[in-house]
Tab-separated table of C-alpha atoms in Angstrom:
chain	number	residue	atom	x	y	z
A	16	MET	CA	100.708	108.941	68.412
A	17	SER	CA	104.159	108.948	70.239
A	18	ARG	CA	103.458	111.479	72.394
A	19	LEU	CA	100.649	109.351	73.980
A	20	LEU	CA	102.768	106.279	74.515
A	21	THR	CA	105.572	108.184	76.535
A	22	PRO	CA	104.448	106.951	79.065
A	23	LEU	CA	104.745	103.271	79.028
A	24	HIS	CA	107.487	104.063	77.027
A	25	THR	CA	109.403	105.647	79.940
A	26	PHE	CA	107.379	102.918	82.727
A	27	ARG	CA	109.800	100.272	81.269
A	28	GLN	CA	113.079	103.089	81.589
A	29	PHE	CA	112.534	102.427	85.211
A	30	HIS	CA	114.362	99.525	87.654
A	31	ARG	CA	112.147	96.953	88.370
A	32	ASP	CA	111.660	97.951	91.863
A	33	VAL	CA	109.854	101.225	91.335
A	34	GLN	CA	107.887	99.691	88.264
A	35	LEU	CA	105.730	97.978	91.783
A	36	LEU	CA	105.727	101.213	93.716
A	37	LEU	CA	103.851	102.515	90.430
A	38	LEU	CA	101.812	99.394	89.729
A	39	ALA	CA	100.432	99.531	93.474
A	40	THR	CA	100.134	103.366	93.351
A	41	ALA	CA	97.552	102.874	89.929
A	42	ILE	CA	95.985	99.876	91.799
A	43	LEU	CA	95.345	101.864	94.799
A	44	ALA	CA	94.219	104.536	92.619
A	45	ILE	CA	91.701	102.659	90.863
A	46	SER	CA	89.273	101.947	94.605
A	47	PHE	CA	90.177	104.602	96.730
A	48	PHE	CA	90.776	107.285	95.200
A	49	GLY	CA	88.500	106.387	91.925
A	50	ILE	CA	85.646	103.781	92.617
A	51	GLN	CA	85.502	104.064	96.560
A	52	ALA	CA	85.553	108.454	96.908
A	53	LEU	CA	82.698	109.233	94.141
A	54	LEU	CA	80.708	106.134	95.321
A	55	LYS	CA	81.052	107.220	99.053
A	56	ILE	CA	79.603	110.273	99.447
A	57	LEU	CA	76.518	109.390	96.779
A	58	TYR	CA	76.264	106.870	99.233
A	59	ILE	CA	76.318	109.462	102.500
A	60	LEU	CA	73.614	111.620	100.890
A	61	ARG	CA	71.353	108.516	99.856
A	62	LEU	CA	71.635	107.611	104.129
A	63	GLY	CA	70.059	110.982	104.664
A	64	TYR	CA	72.826	112.730	105.168
A	65	GLY	CA	73.296	116.513	104.511
A	66	PRO	CA	76.325	118.851	103.812
A	67	GLU	CA	77.644	119.212	107.203
A	68	TYR	CA	77.814	116.004	108.091
A	69	VAL	CA	78.842	115.278	103.978
A	70	GLY	CA	81.514	117.813	104.799
A	71	LEU	CA	82.037	116.164	108.928
A	72	PHE	CA	83.273	112.924	106.796
A	73	ASN	CA	85.498	114.146	104.623
A	74	ALA	CA	87.758	116.215	107.312
A	75	SER	CA	87.872	112.907	109.660
A	76	GLY	CA	89.302	111.306	106.554
A	77	ALA	CA	92.094	113.749	106.111
A	78	LEU	CA	92.106	113.763	109.955
A	79	GLY	CA	93.635	110.168	109.798
A	80	TYR	CA	95.710	110.939	107.305
A	81	MET	CA	97.450	114.133	109.405
A	82	THR	CA	97.132	112.344	112.152
A	83	MET	CA	98.942	109.020	110.146
A	84	SER	CA	101.774	111.381	109.233
A	85	LEU	CA	103.898	111.437	112.059
A	86	PRO	CA	103.954	107.916	113.244
A	87	SER	CA	104.371	106.512	109.202
A	88	GLY	CA	107.008	107.896	108.846
A	89	TRP	CA	108.577	106.982	111.796
A	90	LEU	CA	107.819	103.495	111.387
A	91	GLY	CA	108.504	103.155	107.467
A	92	GLU	CA	112.256	104.096	109.292
A	93	ARG	CA	112.170	101.193	112.669
A	94	TRP	CA	110.232	98.872	110.141
A	95	GLY	CA	111.221	99.818	107.281
A	96	ASN	CA	109.583	101.616	104.375
A	97	SER	CA	108.009	98.298	102.759
A	98	ARG	CA	106.424	95.964	104.642
A	99	THR	CA	105.019	98.988	105.997
A	100	MET	CA	103.515	100.481	102.888
A	101	VAL	CA	101.907	96.099	102.703
A	102	LEU	CA	100.809	97.246	106.076
A	103	GLY	CA	99.072	100.861	105.053
A	104	ALA	CA	97.427	98.763	101.898
A	105	LEU	CA	95.832	96.095	104.144
A	106	VAL	CA	94.619	98.801	106.963
A	107	THR	CA	93.160	100.742	103.729
A	108	VAL	CA	91.495	97.997	102.674
A	109	VAL	CA	89.800	97.471	106.038
A	110	GLY	CA	88.299	100.704	106.527
A	111	MET	CA	87.198	100.519	102.778
A	112	ALA	CA	85.450	97.626	103.222
A	113	MET	CA	83.281	99.532	106.660
A	114	LEU	CA	82.308	101.372	105.324
A	115	PRO	CA	79.551	99.726	102.943
A	116	LEU	CA	78.633	97.168	106.422
A	117	THR	CA	76.792	100.711	107.834
A	118	GLU	CA	73.155	99.544	107.090
A	119	THR	CA	73.609	96.514	109.010
A	120	LEU	CA	74.253	98.058	111.896
A	121	PRO	CA	71.833	98.890	115.213
A	122	LEU	CA	70.873	102.832	115.231
A	123	TRP	CA	72.589	104.303	117.593
A	124	ALA	CA	76.411	103.983	115.823
A	125	ARG	CA	75.658	104.029	112.054
A	126	ASP	CA	76.653	108.129	112.686
A	127	ALA	CA	80.110	107.525	114.581
A	128	TRP	CA	80.192	104.447	112.099
A	129	PRO	CA	81.126	105.482	108.125
A	130	ILE	CA	83.286	108.178	110.435
A	131	ALA	CA	85.285	105.717	111.982
A	132	SER	CA	85.200	103.086	107.635
A	133	GLN	CA	86.492	106.997	106.906
A	134	ILE	CA	89.249	108.053	109.868
A	135	LEU	CA	90.738	103.912	109.237
A	136	GLY	CA	91.622	103.890	105.103
A	137	ALA	CA	92.746	107.489	105.610
A	138	GLY	CA	95.424	106.563	107.816
A	139	GLY	CA	95.662	103.084	106.080
A	140	TYR	CA	96.386	105.127	103.635
A	141	ALA	CA	98.868	108.269	104.892
A	142	LEU	CA	101.022	104.512	106.062
A	143	PHE	CA	101.141	103.794	102.528
A	144	SER	CA	102.030	106.982	100.621
A	145	ILE	CA	104.324	108.426	102.941
A	146	ASN	CA	106.694	105.856	103.286
A	147	PHE	CA	106.390	105.467	98.721
A	148	VAL	CA	107.908	108.862	98.451
A	149	PRO	CA	111.123	108.137	100.355
A	150	ALA	CA	111.166	104.991	98.361
A	151	LEU	CA	110.990	106.294	95.704
A	152	MET	CA	113.751	109.234	96.317
A	153	ALA	CA	115.748	105.871	97.124
A	154	LEU	CA	115.937	103.401	94.036
A	155	THR	CA	115.852	107.147	91.717
A	156	THR	CA	119.285	108.562	90.487
A	157	PRO	CA	118.562	113.033	90.325
A	158	GLU	CA	117.985	112.675	86.554
A	159	THR	CA	115.196	109.980	86.672
A	160	ARG	CA	113.764	111.378	90.177
A	161	THR	CA	111.008	113.762	88.563
A	162	SER	CA	110.835	111.739	86.150
A	163	ALA	CA	109.757	109.209	88.416
A	164	TYR	CA	107.463	111.419	90.796
A	165	ALA	CA	105.583	112.441	87.398
A	166	MET	CA	104.552	109.302	86.597
A	167	SER	CA	103.876	108.052	89.407
A	168	SER	CA	101.147	111.099	89.631
A	169	THR	CA	100.722	109.843	85.997
A	170	LEU	CA	99.878	106.533	87.073
A	171	ARG	CA	97.844	107.730	90.300
A	172	SER	CA	95.386	109.791	87.867
A	173	LEU	CA	94.948	107.620	85.307
A	174	GLY	CA	93.477	104.345	88.035
A	175	THR	CA	91.856	107.113	89.466
A	176	LEU	CA	90.282	107.601	85.779
A	177	VAL	CA	89.438	104.012	85.847
A	178	GLY	CA	88.008	103.527	89.164
A	179	THR	CA	85.879	106.359	88.816
A	180	THR	CA	84.153	106.411	85.260
A	181	SER	CA	83.764	103.129	86.415
A	182	GLY	CA	81.983	103.407	89.803
A	183	GLY	CA	79.816	105.960	88.238
A	184	LEU	CA	78.241	103.305	86.349
A	185	LEU	CA	78.011	101.184	88.831
A	186	PRO	CA	74.903	102.068	90.365
A	187	GLY	CA	72.647	102.224	87.390
A	188	LEU	CA	73.864	98.386	86.244
A	189	LEU	CA	73.106	98.044	90.249
A	190	ALA	CA	69.985	99.331	90.205
A	191	GLY	CA	68.617	98.174	86.870
A	192	PHE	CA	69.598	94.271	88.822
A	193	LEU	CA	68.241	95.271	91.197
A	194	GLY	CA	64.748	96.468	90.339
A	195	VAL	CA	64.492	100.304	92.369
A	196	GLY	CA	65.710	103.459	91.804
A	197	LEU	CA	69.266	105.823	91.936
A	198	ASP	CA	67.199	107.204	94.776
A	199	ALA	CA	67.494	103.985	97.395
A	200	ALA	CA	71.220	102.972	98.937
A	201	SER	CA	71.409	99.534	97.613
A	202	PRO	CA	72.530	100.103	94.328
A	203	TYR	CA	75.971	102.681	96.496
A	204	ARG	CA	76.640	100.302	98.376
A	205	LEU	CA	76.800	97.240	97.025
A	206	GLY	CA	78.727	99.280	94.357
A	207	LEU	CA	81.069	99.898	97.211
A	208	TRP	CA	82.504	97.233	97.857
A	209	VAL	CA	84.248	96.214	94.750
A	210	GLY	CA	86.536	99.274	96.209
A	211	PRO	CA	88.619	97.380	99.188
A	212	VAL	CA	88.193	93.746	96.475
A	213	VAL	CA	90.848	95.795	93.922
A	214	ALA	CA	92.874	97.111	96.530
A	215	LEU	CA	93.834	94.318	97.402
A	216	LEU	CA	95.177	93.564	94.451
A	217	ALA	CA	97.852	96.286	94.849
A	218	VAL	CA	99.317	94.202	97.248
A	219	LEU	CA	100.385	92.121	95.469
A	220	PRO	CA	102.940	94.069	93.850
A	221	LEU	CA	104.635	95.330	97.089
A	222	LEU	CA	105.569	92.642	98.776
A	223	ARG	CA	106.861	91.460	95.869
A	224	THR	CA	109.296	95.225	96.105
A	225	ARG	CA	113.189	94.007	97.930
A	226	GLU	CA	113.405	95.937	101.035
A	227	ALA	CA	117.154	96.065	100.676
A	228	GLY	CA	117.027	98.239	97.417
A	229	ILE	CA	114.584	100.821	98.960
A	230	VAL	CA	116.756	101.355	102.619
A	231	GLN	CA	120.223	100.868	99.465
A	232	ASN	CA	120.665	105.310	100.301
A	233	VAL	CA	120.403	105.101	103.362
A	234	GLU	CA	123.184	106.388	103.647
A	235	GLU	CA	123.075	109.936	101.608
A	236	ALA	CA	120.044	111.252	104.298
A	237	LYS	CA	122.954	110.932	106.717
A	238	THR	CA	124.609	114.026	106.696
A	239	GLY	CA	122.729	118.259	106.168
A	240	GLY	CA	123.030	120.634	109.161
A	241	SER	CA	120.425	121.712	112.109
A	242	PHE	CA	116.562	121.720	110.964
A	243	PRO	CA	115.418	123.970	108.189
A	244	MET	CA	112.526	125.341	110.219
A	245	ALA	CA	112.329	128.681	108.697
A	246	PRO	CA	111.496	127.122	105.001
A	247	VAL	CA	109.859	123.654	106.313
A	248	GLY	CA	107.514	125.750	108.137
A	249	LEU	CA	106.381	128.094	104.883
A	250	ILE	CA	106.406	125.630	102.979
A	251	ILE	CA	102.722	123.748	105.089
A	252	LEU	CA	101.126	127.875	105.416
A	253	PHE	CA	101.811	127.589	101.318
A	254	VAL	CA	100.347	124.036	101.788
A	255	ILE	CA	97.435	124.483	104.139
A	256	LEU	CA	96.504	128.029	101.697
A	257	GLY	CA	97.488	126.503	98.417
A	258	GLN	CA	95.686	123.164	98.802
A	259	ALA	CA	91.779	124.329	99.633
A	260	ALA	CA	90.281	125.223	95.931
A	261	ASN	CA	91.845	121.346	95.310
A	262	ALA	CA	90.157	120.518	98.576
A	263	SER	CA	86.398	122.230	97.973
A	264	CYS	CA	86.404	120.749	94.780
A	265	GLN	CA	87.020	117.050	95.656
A	266	SER	CA	85.039	117.231	99.347
A	267	PHE	CA	82.154	119.124	98.013
A	268	CYS	CA	82.015	119.415	93.555
A	269	SER	CA	80.198	115.738	93.998
A	270	ALA	CA	77.781	116.296	96.644
A	271	TYR	CA	76.977	119.626	94.234
A	272	MET	CA	76.405	118.501	90.818
A	273	ASP	CA	73.958	115.303	92.801
A	274	ALA	CA	71.895	117.470	95.119
A	275	GLU	CA	72.242	121.898	93.400
A	276	LEU	CA	72.201	120.642	89.757
A	277	GLY	CA	69.787	117.073	90.286
A	278	LEU	CA	73.661	115.746	87.982
A	279	SER	CA	73.083	111.155	87.669
A	280	PRO	CA	75.779	108.940	89.089
A	281	ALA	CA	76.690	108.498	85.343
A	282	THR	CA	77.396	111.925	84.392
A	283	ILE	CA	79.205	112.882	87.691
A	284	GLY	CA	81.601	109.693	86.947
A	285	LEU	CA	82.044	111.087	83.240
A	286	ILE	CA	82.598	114.598	84.642
A	287	ALA	CA	85.403	112.949	87.392
A	288	GLY	CA	86.738	110.510	83.524
A	289	ALA	CA	87.207	113.462	82.275
A	290	GLY	CA	89.163	114.783	84.578
A	291	GLN	CA	91.466	112.652	85.739
A	292	PHE	CA	91.953	112.199	81.359
A	293	ALA	CA	93.502	115.304	81.276
A	294	ALA	CA	95.917	114.331	84.872
A	295	ILE	CA	97.068	111.180	83.455
A	296	PHE	CA	98.828	113.644	80.686
A	297	ALA	CA	99.093	116.769	82.597
A	298	PRO	CA	102.547	115.770	84.673
A	299	MET	CA	104.440	115.571	81.585
A	300	PHE	CA	104.071	119.472	80.679
A	301	LEU	CA	106.369	119.697	83.809
A	302	PRO	CA	109.868	119.608	82.615
A	303	ARG	CA	108.622	122.172	80.164
A	304	LEU	CA	107.334	123.963	82.236
A	305	THR	CA	110.407	123.855	85.541
A	306	ARG	CA	113.304	124.679	82.582
A	307	ARG	CA	111.092	127.837	81.945
A	308	ARG	CA	111.653	129.624	85.411
A	309	GLY	CA	112.375	127.029	88.243
A	310	ASN	CA	110.401	124.597	90.223
A	311	GLY	CA	109.401	128.672	92.428
A	312	TRP	CA	107.543	129.520	89.194
A	313	ALA	CA	106.356	126.006	87.981
A	314	LEU	CA	104.545	125.606	91.666
A	315	LEU	CA	103.056	129.233	92.178
A	316	VAL	CA	101.577	129.383	88.073
A	317	ILE	CA	100.347	125.817	88.636
A	318	THR	CA	98.735	126.885	92.485
A	319	LEU	CA	97.303	129.609	89.900
A	320	GLY	CA	95.342	127.932	88.227
A	321	SER	CA	93.780	126.220	90.055
A	322	ALA	CA	91.685	128.514	91.706
A	323	THR	CA	91.296	130.092	89.000
A	324	SER	CA	89.110	126.287	88.172
A	325	LEU	CA	86.982	127.380	90.626
A	326	LEU	CA	85.597	130.577	89.073
A	327	PRO	CA	83.138	128.652	86.652
A	328	LEU	CA	81.925	127.160	90.193
A	329	ILE	CA	81.238	130.467	90.498
A	330	LEU	CA	79.821	132.038	88.016
A	331	LEU	CA	78.173	130.078	86.212
A	332	ARG	CA	76.187	127.272	88.564
A	333	THR	CA	75.839	125.521	86.388
A	334	GLY	CA	76.235	121.582	85.343
A	335	ALA	CA	79.248	122.885	81.883
A	336	GLY	CA	80.650	125.354	85.231
A	337	ALA	CA	81.547	122.615	86.545
A	338	ALA	CA	82.068	120.369	84.108
A	339	LEU	CA	84.727	122.737	83.171
A	340	GLY	CA	85.759	124.090	87.467
A	341	ARG	CA	85.972	119.698	88.340
A	342	PHE	CA	87.580	119.939	85.159
A	343	GLY	CA	90.419	121.598	85.819
A	344	THR	CA	91.129	121.335	88.940
A	345	LEU	CA	91.832	118.040	88.640
A	346	ALA	CA	93.815	117.968	85.780
A	347	LEU	CA	96.073	121.208	87.895
A	348	GLY	CA	95.860	118.920	91.013
A	349	ALA	CA	97.989	115.580	89.309
A	350	MET	CA	100.599	118.669	88.559
A	351	TRP	CA	100.516	119.927	91.793
A	352	MET	CA	101.431	117.311	94.261
A	353	PRO	CA	104.429	115.967	91.766
A	354	MET	CA	105.422	119.727	91.885
A	355	LEU	CA	104.911	120.480	95.536
A	356	GLN	CA	107.160	117.116	96.257
A	357	VAL	CA	109.906	118.530	94.257
A	358	TYR	CA	110.002	121.598	95.745
A	359	GLN	CA	110.786	120.755	98.648
A	360	MET	CA	112.838	117.658	98.038
A	361	GLU	CA	115.290	120.326	96.703
A	362	THR	CA	115.088	123.321	98.908
A	363	ILE	CA	115.303	120.273	102.002
A	364	PRO	CA	118.494	118.418	103.046
A	365	ALA	CA	118.156	115.311	102.659
A	366	ARG	CA	118.634	114.504	106.154
A	367	TRP	CA	115.509	115.518	107.075
A	368	ARG	CA	113.228	114.913	103.985
A	369	SER	CA	111.844	112.394	105.843
A	370	LEU	CA	111.002	114.588	108.714
A	371	ALA	CA	109.667	117.665	106.748
A	372	TYR	CA	108.044	115.539	104.156
A	373	GLY	CA	105.459	114.009	107.449
A	374	ALA	CA	105.248	117.379	108.945
A	375	VAL	CA	104.497	118.746	105.033
A	376	SER	CA	101.912	115.363	104.420
A	377	THR	CA	100.278	116.730	108.367
A	378	ALA	CA	99.969	120.027	106.943
A	379	MET	CA	97.645	118.500	104.344
A	380	GLY	CA	95.549	116.386	106.589
A	381	MET	CA	94.677	119.649	108.756
A	382	SER	CA	93.910	121.283	105.549
A	383	PHE	CA	92.186	119.425	104.163
A	384	ALA	CA	89.986	118.619	107.159
A	385	LEU	CA	89.460	122.473	107.842
A	386	MET	CA	88.602	123.218	103.993
A	387	SER	CA	85.887	119.554	104.428
A	388	TYR	CA	84.612	120.505	107.875
A	389	THR	CA	84.099	123.873	108.151
A	390	GLY	CA	82.648	123.766	103.737
A	391	GLY	CA	80.343	122.373	105.064
A	392	TYR	CA	78.883	124.498	107.448
A	393	VAL	CA	79.744	127.279	104.863
A	394	ALA	CA	77.547	125.381	101.671
A	395	SER	CA	74.826	124.914	104.791
A	396	ALA	CA	74.458	127.572	105.810
A	397	TRP	CA	75.335	130.259	102.677
A	398	GLY	CA	75.334	128.043	99.630
A	399	TYR	CA	78.119	125.953	97.925
A	400	THR	CA	79.227	128.941	95.726
A	401	ALA	CA	80.750	130.985	99.018
A	402	LEU	CA	82.010	127.148	100.115
A	403	PHE	CA	83.713	127.551	96.281
A	404	SER	CA	84.691	131.460	96.949
A	405	LEU	CA	86.726	130.485	99.764
A	406	GLY	CA	88.794	128.018	98.743
A	407	PHE	CA	89.725	130.209	95.567
A	408	THR	CA	90.355	133.175	98.224
A	409	LEU	CA	92.258	131.004	100.037
A	410	SER	CA	94.657	129.100	97.053
A	411	ILE	CA	95.211	133.183	95.736
A	412	SER	CA	96.905	133.886	98.881
A	413	ALA	CA	98.294	130.912	98.726
A	414	ALA	CA	99.917	131.631	94.509
A	415	ALA	CA	100.508	134.727	96.265
A	416	LEU	CA	103.395	133.266	99.494
A	417	MET	CA	105.103	131.676	97.014
A	418	HIS	CA	105.308	134.602	94.687
A	419	PHE	CA	106.197	136.163	97.169
A	420	LEU	CA	109.527	133.731	97.872
A	421	VAL	CA	110.736	133.631	94.399
A	422	ARG	CA	110.614	136.639	94.959
A	423	HIS	CA	112.724	136.755	97.555
A	424	PRO	CA	114.840	133.821	97.599
A	425	ASN	CA	117.025	133.544	100.725
A	426	LEU	CA	113.791	132.991	102.272
A	427	MET	CA	113.941	129.484	102.239
A	428	ALA	CA	118.066	128.939	101.476
A	429	VAL	CA	119.342	126.563	104.495
A	430	ASP	CA	122.013	126.427	106.684
A	431	ALA	CA	124.648	124.150	104.449
A	432	PRO	CA	125.691	121.235	106.782
A	433	GLN	CA	129.893	121.436	107.631
A	434	PRO	CA	131.072	119.152	105.036
A	435	ALA	CA	132.035	115.127	106.882
A	436	PRO	CA	135.266	114.206	107.057
A	437	SER	CA	136.776	111.632	103.962
A	438	THR	CA	137.573	108.375	105.593
A	439	GLY	CA	138.683	104.945	103.876
A	440	ASP	CA	135.269	103.008	105.639
């Protein structure tokens, strides 16, 4: 029981502004990663599109996130993290609200409209998330920072659990109310409207976050040597390869379970919800994992586990296999992201952390876009088994790369900055 109460106890120990940021993250997760992420794929399939379009649809979202990653960091520096996060949340709401309007458009515009909604929604979320990481860093101490990042992952998983579970139930409830079957598009279209309404609530805690508190530690980033090209480049390569397992399942597991296995939306939502429930508590094991062998070793183990999670999808080709694969990728994905953030923050000097995080986020968007876009054609030509095998192979390669970096830590070393002269001002 005490373990279950640990997240709540930890949350109460944070600064007020940290609590507000974490609350906004949880609310956005309910809508963006929960309700919207589940229903949008099922809605696209009900409109008559196949795996190629699903791949293009998901890739366009990754492209929007990737394109806005570096500009988001720049805008946050110029305009302030808090204001930029508010703008990002509002743009995300607009992007989500566009998708259920697809059927009202003329036929010539319908193919492009969902793509545009994905780009806008993901671009808005980039404005929020790229500024969330440096804001959280500025508001936390070195002693509480790892716990704060782990808590952000926990709350995002909790929000996604609530969103996917409720999102999976919405089509059945709405279909009964409308008197139509689950093969119709209307229950999914109406369900998609819940997402932007919930996302609007995230703006409220963001508006109460004090900008001064976020920028107060900016002087910490004024010192540092030259930009660490080699370490950042190696992290980017690792991210592009390592995210493949999670990206393949995130982009296509719902489509696979719906089109290939014939599972109901409620079952798909229940499977995703079970994975998200595990993802709530999975980040709490990170401190213990890192204490044993270090951050690099922990990231290696998590990446290897994510790749291995695809094996049930590849070998079993049943509902149970899909459930195991989805469960594993969700739980380990909740550990992978905060572990990557901590690993990067401890590797890169403070002076370059924002720029480096923008570059790594761009790589994450590129990785997801490539996996989504090519994955749609792979699934169409050779089947979903070949697609998941590709994700497995790429993530295994990333684990091998991290093993090499752990064995050769000098490759991630950065030039020590020249000590700043002592002044009285």
